[in-house]
Amino acid sequence: MKRKRKFFVADKAPLLGGSKMCHEGVGGGFQCAGYHKPTPGPSEEGSIIALVPPTTTCHKRLHSFATRHILALTTAILLSAGAQALPNFILINTDDQGYADTGAYGAKDFETPHLDQMAREGIRFTNFYCPANACSPSRAALMTGSYPVRVGIPHVLGPSKSRPDKPAVGLNPDEITIAEVLKTKGYATACVGKWHLGDIPKFLPTNQGFDSFFGLPYSNDMWPKHPTAKHFPDLPLMEGTKVLEVNPDMNQLTTRYTERALSFIQNNAKRPCFLYLAHSMPHVPLGVSDKFRGKSKQGMYGDVIMEIDWSVGEIIRTLKELGIDDNTMIIFTSDNGPWLSYGDHAGSALPLREGKGTTWDGGHRVPCIVRWPGQIPAGQVSDAMVANFDFLPTIATRASAAAPSDRIIDGKDLWPILRGESNVTPHDVFFFYRGPQLVAVRRGPWKLHLPHPYRSLDGEGGTGGTPVKYIQRKTPQALYNLDDDIGEKNDLLALHPDIVAELQTRISNFKETMKQEARPTGEV
């Protein structure tokens, strides 16, 4: 098994005479490399952290009392300069919010003024995909820049207490997350909201690059009040690795997450920071505070989305008040499509086909808006095919940090598209998984489905938070042109045998490659 790369932290004070004294940093077990030439000012390596190779034992030398004080002052100055040079990143990831569930994407009977303004001030993607159609694997892709099957998380994870006779599983700590990439540049990092990549301490955010965690370790429906499944334990609301309370009030989650998010931003206004705000909503069971209860024509689901929109507005307002709005990239997206069996407590993926849990576009294609005043031109709409795993390399580049180079990641840097300099997709193909099974591929406008079963509704969804049962359907091998047929209705398989053969080869080759390249799941 490959070990997670270890970063070595150079002394934060340049020595008189132009060298730095290097000490062993994160992780231990290696030796430092002695003295190294500093990089003046807040440049790519900055004056905060330098990455140096682990070689021979450091030859330590003594510093005089006076020298130490001079160096401490120098460090403070350089830390301040470095903090101003590096941008902040706020990644907002909602749960089960459908493609059509914001105003900019065609929402009906509820309003999202802050998200719509965010779209006007930045870029909106119309072909943005999650590499999975359910919670855990989608979040694994987001955090690691890789297809979920590559990092050993092809399925949704349940509470470890629900399966005491089996190993606890989660995102392998040897994986490198966005937070860990940014920690090499001195970022403050926080995870607020739903994690769902393992619920024991080894797998929780504070062991995956985040300084702090406040939220739920998995989905909010995995609790004793589930409408159809009664085997779940109490749902913990956590601070770090400690349980604060169990079975928290769902009506207050969005407000509590927002308050924690704002506090983190305010406390780190003078240094670069990364906030991962993963709302539990609009995953069922829905909860909304009195501020927005009854405010939408749609009903409770619309109320919930309006409160999430309010949360986005509060974040942007706070950034402006602190004077750091123009140094902050905000990303808004969802982890997968809507859970249609819940009917009036679910969103909409229209005009896409089906929803969460399927490899039709309604399960994978979701809203995505990115805003950064002065850096991302306003008013852009991009139809480039991109994915949530592209954010790791994109963020790393903007932070002058190194994306992992000792392993394969699938994400690509989106900066040329965000800047409006290109609208060419960085992906030649995009693969769709049903759990661990690769069952569809898209290249350009063409999407090929291999024969596979999928869940669907036979009529309307449920009401009041109780789902109806899905029925099982099966698609034969089918080919769709998504530019002309966004709803995947008109099978063109018989008309384009050359395209079918080429896409079948792509699937076969990727399956074989992934067998060799997949990395292990974390287990305890």
Short mmCIF file of C-alpha atoms in Angstrom, two decimals:
data_model
loop_
_atom_site.label_atom_id
_atom_site.label_comp_id
_atom_site.label_asym_id
_atom_site.label_seq_id
_atom_site.Cartn_x
_atom_site.Cartn_y
_atom_site.Cartn_z
CA MET A 1 0.00 0.00 0.00
CA LYS A 2 1.31 3.43 -0.86
CA ARG A 3 1.79 5.68 2.10
CA LYS A 4 0.37 9.15 2.23
CA ARG A 5 3.06 11.63 1.29
CA LYS A 6 4.67 13.35 4.24
CA PHE A 7 5.33 17.05 4.09
CA PHE A 8 8.26 18.64 5.90
CA VAL A 9 7.82 22.05 7.40
CA ALA A 10 10.70 24.46 7.09
CA ASP A 11 11.40 26.74 10.03
CA LYS A 12 9.00 29.67 9.71
CA ALA A 13 11.87 32.12 10.32
CA PRO A 14 14.55 32.66 7.62
CA LEU A 15 18.01 32.56 9.19
CA LEU A 16 20.33 35.55 8.91
CA GLY A 17 22.44 34.74 5.91
CA GLY A 18 19.62 33.38 3.77
CA SER A 19 18.95 29.79 4.81
CA LYS A 20 16.19 27.99 6.65
CA MET A 21 16.54 25.43 9.36
CA CYS A 22 14.32 22.49 8.51
CA HIS A 23 12.60 20.34 11.11
CA GLU A 24 10.66 17.13 10.75
CA GLY A 25 7.02 17.90 10.03
CA VAL A 26 3.73 16.08 9.61
CA GLY A 27 3.62 12.38 10.24
CA GLY A 28 7.08 11.63 11.63
CA GLY A 29 9.24 8.68 10.78
CA PHE A 30 11.50 10.52 8.34
CA GLN A 31 14.46 12.85 8.78
CA CYS A 32 14.75 16.43 7.67
CA ALA A 33 17.02 17.70 4.94
CA GLY A 34 19.09 20.31 6.74
CA TYR A 35 19.23 23.92 5.50
CA HIS A 36 17.43 25.18 2.46
CA LYS A 37 17.33 28.41 0.49
CA PRO A 38 14.19 30.38 1.35
CA THR A 39 11.72 31.71 -1.19
CA PRO A 40 11.41 35.47 -0.56
CA GLY A 41 7.92 36.83 -0.05
CA PRO A 42 4.59 35.09 -0.54
CA SER A 43 5.49 33.26 -3.73
CA GLU A 44 4.63 29.73 -4.78
CA GLU A 45 6.33 28.09 -1.83
CA GLY A 46 5.76 31.17 0.29
CA SER A 47 7.43 32.00 3.55
CA ILE A 48 5.16 29.82 5.62
CA ILE A 49 5.72 26.26 4.50
CA ALA A 50 8.34 24.81 2.19
CA LEU A 51 8.17 21.26 0.91
CA VAL A 52 11.55 19.61 1.14
CA PRO A 53 12.68 16.07 0.41
CA PRO A 54 13.40 13.75 3.34
CA THR A 55 17.13 13.02 3.08
CA THR A 56 19.83 13.14 5.77
CA THR A 57 19.67 14.10 9.42
CA CYS A 58 19.56 17.84 10.06
CA HIS A 59 22.72 19.45 11.52
CA LYS A 60 21.13 21.63 14.14
CA ARG A 61 22.72 24.87 15.19
CA LEU A 62 22.04 27.18 18.06
CA HIS A 63 20.37 30.54 17.72
CA SER A 64 21.17 33.42 20.00
CA PHE A 65 18.40 34.90 22.09
CA ALA A 66 18.47 38.11 20.04
CA THR A 67 18.43 36.28 16.73
CA ARG A 68 15.38 34.27 17.74
CA HIS A 69 13.43 37.45 18.47
CA ILE A 70 14.45 39.05 15.18
CA LEU A 71 13.40 35.94 13.32
CA ALA A 72 10.06 35.78 15.11
CA LEU A 73 9.30 39.32 13.95
CA THR A 74 10.31 38.44 10.40
CA THR A 75 8.04 35.40 10.48
CA ALA A 76 5.05 37.44 11.60
CA ILE A 77 5.55 39.86 8.72
CA LEU A 78 5.88 37.08 6.15
CA LEU A 79 2.90 35.16 7.52
CA SER A 80 0.80 38.28 7.10
CA ALA A 81 2.00 38.80 3.54
CA GLY A 82 1.45 35.16 2.65
CA ALA A 83 -2.08 35.19 4.02
CA GLN A 84 -3.01 38.08 1.74
CA ALA A 85 -1.59 36.36 -1.33
CA LEU A 86 -3.43 33.05 -1.04
CA PRO A 87 -7.17 32.90 -1.86
CA ASN A 88 -9.88 31.43 0.33
CA PHE A 89 -12.07 28.55 -0.85
CA ILE A 90 -15.64 27.84 0.22
CA LEU A 91 -17.13 24.60 -1.11
CA ILE A 92 -20.87 24.26 -0.50
CA ASN A 93 -22.22 20.78 -1.20
CA THR A 94 -25.92 20.11 -0.69
CA ASP A 95 -27.53 16.68 -0.41
CA ASP A 96 -29.93 15.30 -3.05
CA GLN A 97 -30.61 18.70 -4.62
CA GLY A 98 -31.81 18.16 -8.19
CA TYR A 99 -30.65 19.76 -11.43
CA ALA A 100 -33.76 21.99 -11.58
CA ASP A 101 -33.70 23.07 -7.93
CA THR A 102 -32.35 26.61 -8.17
CA GLY A 103 -33.83 29.57 -10.00
CA ALA A 104 -30.96 29.74 -12.48
CA TYR A 105 -31.70 26.13 -13.48
CA GLY A 106 -35.48 26.52 -13.77
CA ALA A 107 -36.87 26.03 -10.25
CA LYS A 108 -40.64 26.41 -9.92
CA ASP A 109 -42.68 27.67 -6.97
CA PHE A 110 -39.72 28.73 -4.84
CA GLU A 111 -37.03 31.39 -5.16
CA THR A 112 -33.26 31.34 -4.75
CA PRO A 113 -32.22 34.99 -5.13
CA HIS A 114 -28.73 34.62 -3.65
CA LEU A 115 -27.82 31.62 -5.78
CA ASP A 116 -29.22 33.35 -8.84
CA GLN A 117 -27.11 36.42 -8.07
CA MET A 118 -24.11 34.16 -7.55
CA ALA A 119 -24.71 32.70 -11.03
CA ARG A 120 -24.95 36.19 -12.54
CA GLU A 121 -21.67 37.14 -10.89
CA GLY A 122 -19.80 33.99 -11.86
CA ILE A 123 -20.18 30.86 -13.99
CA ARG A 124 -22.96 28.30 -14.20
CA PHE A 125 -22.28 24.81 -15.56
CA THR A 126 -24.97 22.92 -17.48
CA ASN A 127 -23.02 19.66 -17.92
CA PHE A 128 -21.64 19.25 -14.41
CA TYR A 129 -21.52 15.66 -13.17
CA CYS A 130 -21.04 13.78 -9.94
CA PRO A 131 -18.98 10.62 -10.47
CA ALA A 132 -21.58 8.71 -8.44
CA ASN A 133 -25.35 8.83 -7.98
CA ALA A 134 -25.37 8.52 -4.18
CA CYS A 135 -23.87 10.14 -1.09
CA SER A 136 -20.64 8.47 0.04
CA PRO A 137 -19.08 7.69 -3.34
CA SER A 138 -19.86 11.17 -4.65
CA ARG A 139 -18.20 12.76 -1.61
CA ALA A 140 -15.19 10.47 -1.93
CA ALA A 141 -14.73 11.73 -5.49
CA LEU A 142 -15.11 15.34 -4.40
CA MET A 143 -12.55 15.05 -1.62
CA THR A 144 -9.91 13.02 -3.51
CA GLY A 145 -10.23 14.11 -7.14
CA SER A 146 -10.84 10.49 -8.20
CA TYR A 147 -13.57 8.14 -9.31
CA PRO A 148 -15.09 6.52 -6.19
CA VAL A 149 -14.16 3.00 -7.28
CA ARG A 150 -10.54 4.13 -7.54
CA VAL A 151 -10.49 5.05 -3.83
CA GLY A 152 -12.49 2.07 -2.61
CA ILE A 153 -15.82 3.81 -1.88
CA PRO A 154 -18.30 2.51 -4.49
CA HIS A 155 -21.25 2.20 -2.08
CA VAL A 156 -23.10 4.31 0.47
CA LEU A 157 -21.66 3.79 3.97
CA GLY A 158 -23.93 3.08 6.91
CA PRO A 159 -23.31 3.60 10.63
CA SER A 160 -20.60 1.28 11.92
CA LYS A 161 -22.83 0.48 14.93
CA SER A 162 -25.39 -1.03 12.55
CA ARG A 163 -22.91 -3.76 11.56
CA PRO A 164 -20.91 -4.60 14.70
CA ASP A 165 -19.85 -7.97 13.32
CA LYS A 166 -18.08 -6.39 10.34
CA PRO A 167 -15.08 -4.04 9.99
CA ALA A 168 -15.74 -0.31 10.11
CA VAL A 169 -15.04 1.17 6.67
CA GLY A 170 -14.33 4.64 5.39
CA LEU A 171 -12.13 6.77 3.19
CA ASN A 172 -8.62 5.39 3.55
CA PRO A 173 -6.49 7.87 5.53
CA ASP A 174 -3.75 7.23 2.97
CA GLU A 175 -5.85 9.14 0.46
CA ILE A 176 -5.05 12.84 0.08
CA THR A 177 -8.01 15.20 0.40
CA ILE A 178 -8.47 18.79 -0.74
CA ALA A 179 -7.97 19.83 2.88
CA GLU A 180 -4.64 18.02 3.12
CA VAL A 181 -3.42 19.62 -0.09
CA LEU A 182 -4.25 23.05 1.29
CA LYS A 183 -2.67 22.35 4.69
CA THR A 184 0.71 22.26 2.92
CA LYS A 185 0.22 25.98 2.25
CA GLY A 186 -0.79 26.89 5.79
CA TYR A 187 -4.58 26.97 5.31
CA ALA A 188 -7.08 26.84 8.14
CA THR A 189 -9.57 24.10 7.26
CA ALA A 190 -13.04 23.24 8.54
CA CYS A 191 -15.71 20.71 7.68
CA VAL A 192 -19.23 21.75 8.66
CA GLY A 193 -22.21 19.49 7.96
CA LYS A 194 -22.50 15.96 6.61
CA TRP A 195 -19.30 13.92 6.16
CA HIS A 196 -20.39 10.36 5.23
CA LEU A 197 -16.92 8.95 4.55
CA GLY A 198 -16.61 6.87 7.72
CA ASP A 199 -17.87 7.45 11.26
CA ILE A 200 -15.05 6.24 13.53
CA PRO A 201 -12.21 8.64 14.49
CA LYS A 202 -9.76 7.20 11.96
CA PHE A 203 -12.08 8.20 9.10
CA LEU A 204 -13.55 11.44 10.40
CA PRO A 205 -12.60 14.86 8.93
CA THR A 206 -10.09 15.70 11.66
CA ASN A 207 -7.98 12.77 10.45
CA GLN A 208 -8.41 13.76 6.80
CA GLY A 209 -6.88 17.25 6.80
CA PHE A 210 -9.55 19.30 8.57
CA ASP A 211 -8.71 21.28 11.70
CA SER A 212 -12.29 21.02 12.91
CA PHE A 213 -15.55 19.22 12.25
CA PHE A 214 -19.08 20.08 13.30
CA GLY A 215 -21.90 18.01 11.89
CA LEU A 216 -23.24 14.55 11.18
CA PRO A 217 -20.99 11.59 10.32
CA TYR A 218 -23.53 10.23 7.81
CA SER A 219 -26.99 10.87 6.36
CA ASN A 220 -29.65 12.42 8.55
CA ASP A 221 -32.15 9.64 7.75
CA MET A 222 -29.90 7.03 9.36
CA TRP A 223 -31.63 7.34 12.72
CA PRO A 224 -34.37 5.57 14.72
CA LYS A 225 -37.10 7.78 13.22
CA HIS A 226 -36.59 6.51 9.66
CA PRO A 227 -40.04 5.95 8.08
CA THR A 228 -39.33 2.45 6.76
CA ALA A 229 -36.09 1.15 8.33
CA LYS A 230 -35.92 0.71 12.10
CA HIS A 231 -32.42 -0.72 12.57
CA PHE A 232 -30.47 2.54 12.78
CA PRO A 233 -28.82 3.71 16.03
CA ASP A 234 -29.15 7.21 17.47
CA LEU A 235 -27.86 9.89 15.09
CA PRO A 236 -24.86 11.75 16.57
CA LEU A 237 -24.19 15.45 16.08
CA MET A 238 -20.43 15.71 16.49
CA GLU A 239 -17.72 18.21 17.34
CA GLY A 240 -14.41 16.78 16.19
CA THR A 241 -14.58 13.15 17.31
CA LYS A 242 -16.92 13.79 20.26
CA VAL A 243 -20.71 13.41 20.29
CA LEU A 244 -22.44 16.64 21.33
CA GLU A 245 -25.99 15.32 21.22
CA VAL A 246 -28.05 12.62 19.54
CA ASN A 247 -31.02 12.86 17.20
CA PRO A 248 -30.69 16.62 16.72
CA ASP A 249 -33.58 18.85 15.68
CA MET A 250 -33.63 18.72 11.86
CA ASN A 251 -35.36 22.10 11.73
CA GLN A 252 -32.25 23.78 13.14
CA LEU A 253 -29.49 22.02 11.16
CA THR A 254 -29.17 24.53 8.31
CA THR A 255 -29.09 27.45 10.73
CA ARG A 256 -26.57 25.77 13.04
CA TYR A 257 -24.31 24.82 10.15
CA THR A 258 -24.49 28.37 8.82
CA GLU A 259 -23.62 29.87 12.20
CA ARG A 260 -20.56 27.60 12.48
CA ALA A 261 -19.52 28.43 8.93
CA LEU A 262 -19.74 32.17 9.57
CA SER A 263 -17.78 31.85 12.80
CA PHE A 264 -15.00 29.98 10.99
CA ILE A 265 -14.80 32.61 8.27
CA GLN A 266 -14.72 35.46 10.80
CA ASN A 267 -12.05 33.78 12.93
CA ASN A 268 -9.81 33.21 9.92
CA ALA A 269 -10.29 36.45 8.00
CA LYS A 270 -6.58 37.25 8.32
CA ARG A 271 -5.29 33.94 6.96
CA PRO A 272 -6.12 31.68 4.02
CA CYS A 273 -8.95 29.29 4.80
CA PHE A 274 -10.89 26.41 3.28
CA LEU A 275 -14.47 25.80 4.37
CA TYR A 276 -16.28 22.65 3.30
CA LEU A 277 -19.94 23.33 4.09
CA ALA A 278 -21.87 20.12 3.38
CA HIS A 279 -25.53 20.77 4.12
CA SER A 280 -27.58 17.78 5.27
CA MET A 281 -30.56 19.27 3.46
CA PRO A 282 -32.50 18.71 1.28
CA HIS A 283 -31.93 15.01 2.09
CA VAL A 284 -34.91 13.57 3.95
CA PRO A 285 -36.09 13.92 6.64
CA LEU A 286 -36.56 17.54 5.67
CA GLY A 287 -36.14 20.21 8.30
CA VAL A 288 -36.55 23.97 8.06
CA SER A 289 -36.51 26.74 10.64
CA ASP A 290 -39.41 29.08 11.35
CA LYS A 291 -37.61 31.71 9.26
CA PHE A 292 -38.62 29.88 6.08
CA ARG A 293 -41.36 27.44 7.04
CA GLY A 294 -44.35 28.02 4.76
CA LYS A 295 -42.53 30.58 2.60
CA SER A 296 -42.62 28.75 -0.74
CA LYS A 297 -45.52 27.79 -2.98
CA GLN A 298 -43.94 24.38 -3.58
CA GLY A 299 -44.18 23.26 0.04
CA MET A 300 -41.62 22.10 2.57
CA TYR A 301 -38.97 21.12 0.00
CA GLY A 302 -39.10 24.63 -1.44
CA ASP A 303 -38.85 26.08 2.07
CA VAL A 304 -35.71 24.02 2.68
CA ILE A 305 -34.03 25.21 -0.53
CA MET A 306 -34.91 28.82 0.29
CA GLU A 307 -33.18 28.44 3.65
CA ILE A 308 -30.08 27.02 1.96
CA ASP A 309 -30.18 30.01 -0.37
CA TRP A 310 -30.34 32.29 2.68
CA SER A 311 -27.26 30.52 4.04
CA VAL A 312 -25.37 31.29 0.83
CA GLY A 313 -26.40 34.92 1.13
CA GLU A 314 -25.15 35.10 4.72
CA ILE A 315 -21.76 33.76 3.66
CA ILE A 316 -21.37 36.28 0.84
CA ARG A 317 -22.52 39.11 3.11
CA THR A 318 -19.93 38.13 5.71
CA LEU A 319 -17.14 37.95 3.13
CA LYS A 320 -18.00 41.45 1.97
CA GLU A 321 -18.11 42.82 5.52
CA LEU A 322 -14.67 41.34 6.21
CA GLY A 323 -13.22 42.73 2.98
CA ILE A 324 -12.23 39.30 1.64
CA ASP A 325 -14.99 38.71 -0.91
CA ASP A 326 -12.70 39.42 -3.86
CA ASN A 327 -10.13 36.94 -2.54
CA THR A 328 -12.57 34.05 -2.14
CA MET A 329 -13.74 31.37 -4.57
CA ILE A 330 -17.20 30.02 -3.70
CA ILE A 331 -18.41 26.77 -5.24
CA PHE A 332 -22.02 25.63 -4.93
CA THR A 333 -23.14 22.17 -6.01
CA SER A 334 -24.99 18.99 -4.96
CA ASP A 335 -23.79 15.44 -4.32
CA ASN A 336 -26.27 13.71 -6.68
CA GLY A 337 -29.76 13.98 -8.11
CA PRO A 338 -33.10 14.03 -6.25
CA TRP A 339 -34.57 11.10 -4.32
CA LEU A 340 -37.73 10.86 -6.39
CA SER A 341 -39.53 8.20 -4.33
CA TYR A 342 -40.12 10.84 -1.65
CA GLY A 343 -42.41 12.79 -3.98
CA ASP A 344 -43.32 16.17 -2.52
CA HIS A 345 -40.28 15.98 -0.20
CA ALA A 346 -37.92 15.50 -3.17
CA GLY A 347 -36.58 17.84 -5.81
CA SER A 348 -36.62 17.79 -9.58
CA ALA A 349 -34.03 16.81 -12.18
CA LEU A 350 -36.14 17.87 -15.16
CA PRO A 351 -35.61 17.87 -18.07
CA LEU A 352 -33.20 15.04 -17.23
CA ARG A 353 -34.29 11.41 -16.91
CA GLU A 354 -34.78 9.71 -13.51
CA GLY A 355 -32.91 10.72 -10.34
CA LYS A 356 -30.69 9.60 -7.49
CA GLY A 357 -29.52 6.00 -7.57
CA THR A 358 -29.60 5.69 -11.37
CA THR A 359 -27.02 6.27 -14.10
CA TRP A 360 -29.41 8.31 -16.19
CA ASP A 361 -28.38 11.94 -16.19
CA GLY A 362 -30.94 12.79 -13.51
CA GLY A 363 -28.86 10.80 -11.05
CA HIS A 364 -25.49 12.34 -11.90
CA ARG A 365 -25.95 15.77 -13.47
CA VAL A 366 -26.46 18.52 -10.86
CA PRO A 367 -26.30 22.30 -10.54
CA CYS A 368 -22.89 23.92 -10.13
CA ILE A 369 -22.15 27.63 -9.73
CA VAL A 370 -18.71 29.13 -9.10
CA ARG A 371 -18.06 32.74 -8.12
CA TRP A 372 -14.87 34.73 -7.51
CA PRO A 373 -15.16 38.50 -8.08
CA GLY A 374 -12.37 39.89 -10.23
CA GLN A 375 -11.07 36.45 -11.15
CA ILE A 376 -14.01 34.59 -12.70
CA PRO A 377 -15.81 36.75 -15.30
CA ALA A 378 -19.47 37.36 -14.52
CA GLY A 379 -22.44 36.05 -16.46
CA GLN A 380 -20.87 32.90 -17.92
CA VAL A 381 -22.78 29.74 -18.79
CA SER A 382 -20.61 26.77 -19.74
CA ASP A 383 -21.73 23.52 -21.36
CA ALA A 384 -18.28 21.93 -20.94
CA MET A 385 -18.50 18.44 -19.45
CA VAL A 386 -16.86 18.69 -16.01
CA ALA A 387 -17.18 16.86 -12.69
CA ASN A 388 -16.88 17.36 -8.95
CA PHE A 389 -13.50 15.59 -8.86
CA ASP A 390 -12.09 18.49 -10.90
CA PHE A 391 -12.16 20.77 -7.87
CA LEU A 392 -9.13 19.21 -6.15
CA PRO A 393 -6.65 20.05 -8.95
CA THR A 394 -8.39 23.37 -9.64
CA ILE A 395 -8.15 24.50 -6.02
CA ALA A 396 -4.59 23.19 -5.67
CA THR A 397 -3.44 25.25 -8.66
CA ARG A 398 -5.05 28.45 -7.37
CA ALA A 399 -3.41 27.92 -3.98
CA SER A 400 0.01 27.28 -5.57
CA ALA A 401 -0.12 23.85 -3.95
CA ALA A 402 0.90 20.54 -5.43
CA ALA A 403 -1.86 18.10 -6.31
CA PRO A 404 -0.93 14.49 -5.50
CA SER A 405 1.66 13.20 -7.97
CA ASP A 406 2.36 9.79 -6.43
CA ARG A 407 -1.05 8.40 -7.44
CA ILE A 408 -3.57 8.71 -10.25
CA ILE A 409 -6.31 11.27 -9.87
CA ASP A 410 -9.03 11.74 -12.45
CA GLY A 411 -9.78 15.42 -11.97
CA LYS A 412 -8.53 18.20 -14.25
CA ASP A 413 -7.79 21.87 -13.65
CA LEU A 414 -10.87 23.91 -14.63
CA TRP A 415 -9.21 27.31 -14.41
CA PRO A 416 -9.17 28.03 -18.18
CA ILE A 417 -12.92 27.38 -18.27
CA LEU A 418 -13.60 29.38 -15.11
CA ARG A 419 -11.64 32.30 -16.55
CA GLY A 420 -13.62 32.21 -19.77
CA GLU A 421 -10.50 31.43 -21.79
CA SER A 422 -11.80 28.06 -22.98
CA ASN A 423 -15.02 26.09 -23.10
CA VAL A 424 -13.42 22.81 -24.11
CA THR A 425 -14.11 19.93 -21.75
CA PRO A 426 -10.93 18.63 -20.10
CA HIS A 427 -12.34 15.08 -20.19
CA ASP A 428 -12.32 13.00 -23.33
CA VAL A 429 -14.81 10.63 -21.70
CA PHE A 430 -16.80 10.41 -18.49
CA PHE A 431 -17.79 7.08 -16.91
CA PHE A 432 -20.98 6.28 -15.00
CA TYR A 433 -20.94 3.69 -12.22
CA ARG A 434 -23.76 1.76 -10.60
CA GLY A 435 -22.00 0.90 -7.36
CA PRO A 436 -18.80 -0.85 -8.47
CA GLN A 437 -20.20 -1.64 -11.95
CA LEU A 438 -19.32 0.58 -14.90
CA VAL A 439 -22.54 0.72 -16.94
CA ALA A 440 -22.40 3.90 -19.07
CA VAL A 441 -19.99 6.31 -20.73
CA ARG A 442 -20.26 9.75 -22.29
CA ARG A 443 -17.98 11.18 -24.97
CA GLY A 444 -18.96 14.54 -26.43
CA PRO A 445 -22.74 14.45 -26.94
CA TRP A 446 -22.88 10.66 -27.08
CA LYS A 447 -23.85 8.55 -24.08
CA LEU A 448 -23.86 4.77 -24.25
CA HIS A 449 -25.67 2.63 -21.66
CA LEU A 450 -24.78 -1.02 -21.29
CA PRO A 451 -27.70 -3.32 -20.37
CA HIS A 452 -28.44 -2.93 -16.67
CA PRO A 453 -31.33 -2.75 -14.18
CA TYR A 454 -32.38 0.54 -12.63
CA ARG A 455 -34.99 1.73 -10.18
CA SER A 456 -37.91 3.87 -11.25
CA LEU A 457 -41.32 5.06 -10.13
CA ASP A 458 -44.59 3.54 -11.29
CA GLY A 459 -46.66 6.67 -10.83
CA GLU A 460 -46.22 9.48 -8.31
CA GLY A 461 -43.76 9.67 -5.44
CA GLY A 462 -44.64 9.68 -1.76
CA THR A 463 -46.11 12.44 0.38
CA GLY A 464 -45.27 14.02 3.71
CA GLY A 465 -41.86 12.38 4.07
CA THR A 466 -42.90 8.78 3.45
CA PRO A 467 -41.54 7.23 0.23
CA VAL A 468 -43.23 4.91 -2.21
CA LYS A 469 -41.47 1.74 -3.34
CA TYR A 470 -39.47 1.78 -6.53
CA ILE A 471 -40.06 -0.76 -9.25
CA GLN A 472 -37.19 -2.35 -11.15
CA ARG A 473 -36.80 -1.71 -14.84
CA LYS A 474 -34.06 -2.74 -17.24
CA THR A 475 -32.50 -0.82 -20.07
CA PRO A 476 -31.06 -2.63 -23.06
CA GLN A 477 -27.87 -1.32 -24.60
CA ALA A 478 -28.79 2.16 -25.80
CA LEU A 479 -27.15 5.23 -27.34
CA TYR A 480 -28.30 8.81 -26.86
CA ASN A 481 -27.23 12.18 -28.26
CA LEU A 482 -27.52 14.45 -25.22
CA ASP A 483 -27.15 17.65 -27.24
CA ASP A 484 -30.38 16.84 -29.07
CA ASP A 485 -32.03 14.61 -26.47
CA ILE A 486 -31.26 15.76 -22.93
CA GLY A 487 -33.94 13.45 -21.52
CA GLU A 488 -32.37 10.26 -22.95
CA LYS A 489 -35.55 9.19 -24.76
CA ASN A 490 -34.51 8.44 -28.35
CA ASP A 491 -32.24 5.42 -28.71
CA LEU A 492 -29.91 5.85 -31.73
CA LEU A 493 -27.99 2.61 -31.25
CA ALA A 494 -28.88 1.10 -34.62
CA LEU A 495 -27.93 4.26 -36.52
CA HIS A 496 -24.36 4.65 -35.22
CA PRO A 497 -22.61 1.27 -34.89
CA ASP A 498 -19.18 2.90 -35.21
CA ILE A 499 -19.80 5.17 -32.22
CA VAL A 500 -21.19 2.25 -30.22
CA ALA A 501 -18.11 0.13 -30.94
CA GLU A 502 -15.75 2.95 -29.98
CA LEU A 503 -17.55 3.61 -26.68
CA GLN A 504 -17.70 -0.10 -25.85
CA THR A 505 -13.93 -0.23 -26.29
CA ARG A 506 -13.52 2.76 -23.97
CA ILE A 507 -15.55 1.00 -21.29
CA SER A 508 -13.65 -2.27 -21.63
CA ASN A 509 -10.26 -0.56 -21.48
CA PHE A 510 -11.17 1.53 -18.46
CA LYS A 511 -12.50 -1.50 -16.59
CA GLU A 512 -9.22 -3.32 -17.11
CA THR A 513 -7.16 -0.29 -16.17
CA MET A 514 -9.14 0.28 -12.98
CA LYS A 515 -8.57 -3.31 -11.87
CA GLN A 516 -4.86 -2.49 -11.73
CA GLU A 517 -5.13 1.04 -10.34
CA ALA A 518 -7.86 0.84 -7.68
CA ARG A 519 -6.68 1.68 -4.18
CA PRO A 520 -7.91 0.01 -0.98
CA THR A 521 -10.86 0.97 1.17
CA GLY A 522 -10.06 2.05 4.72
CA GLU A 523 -10.95 -0.67 7.23
CA VAL A 524 -10.66 -1.07 10.99
#
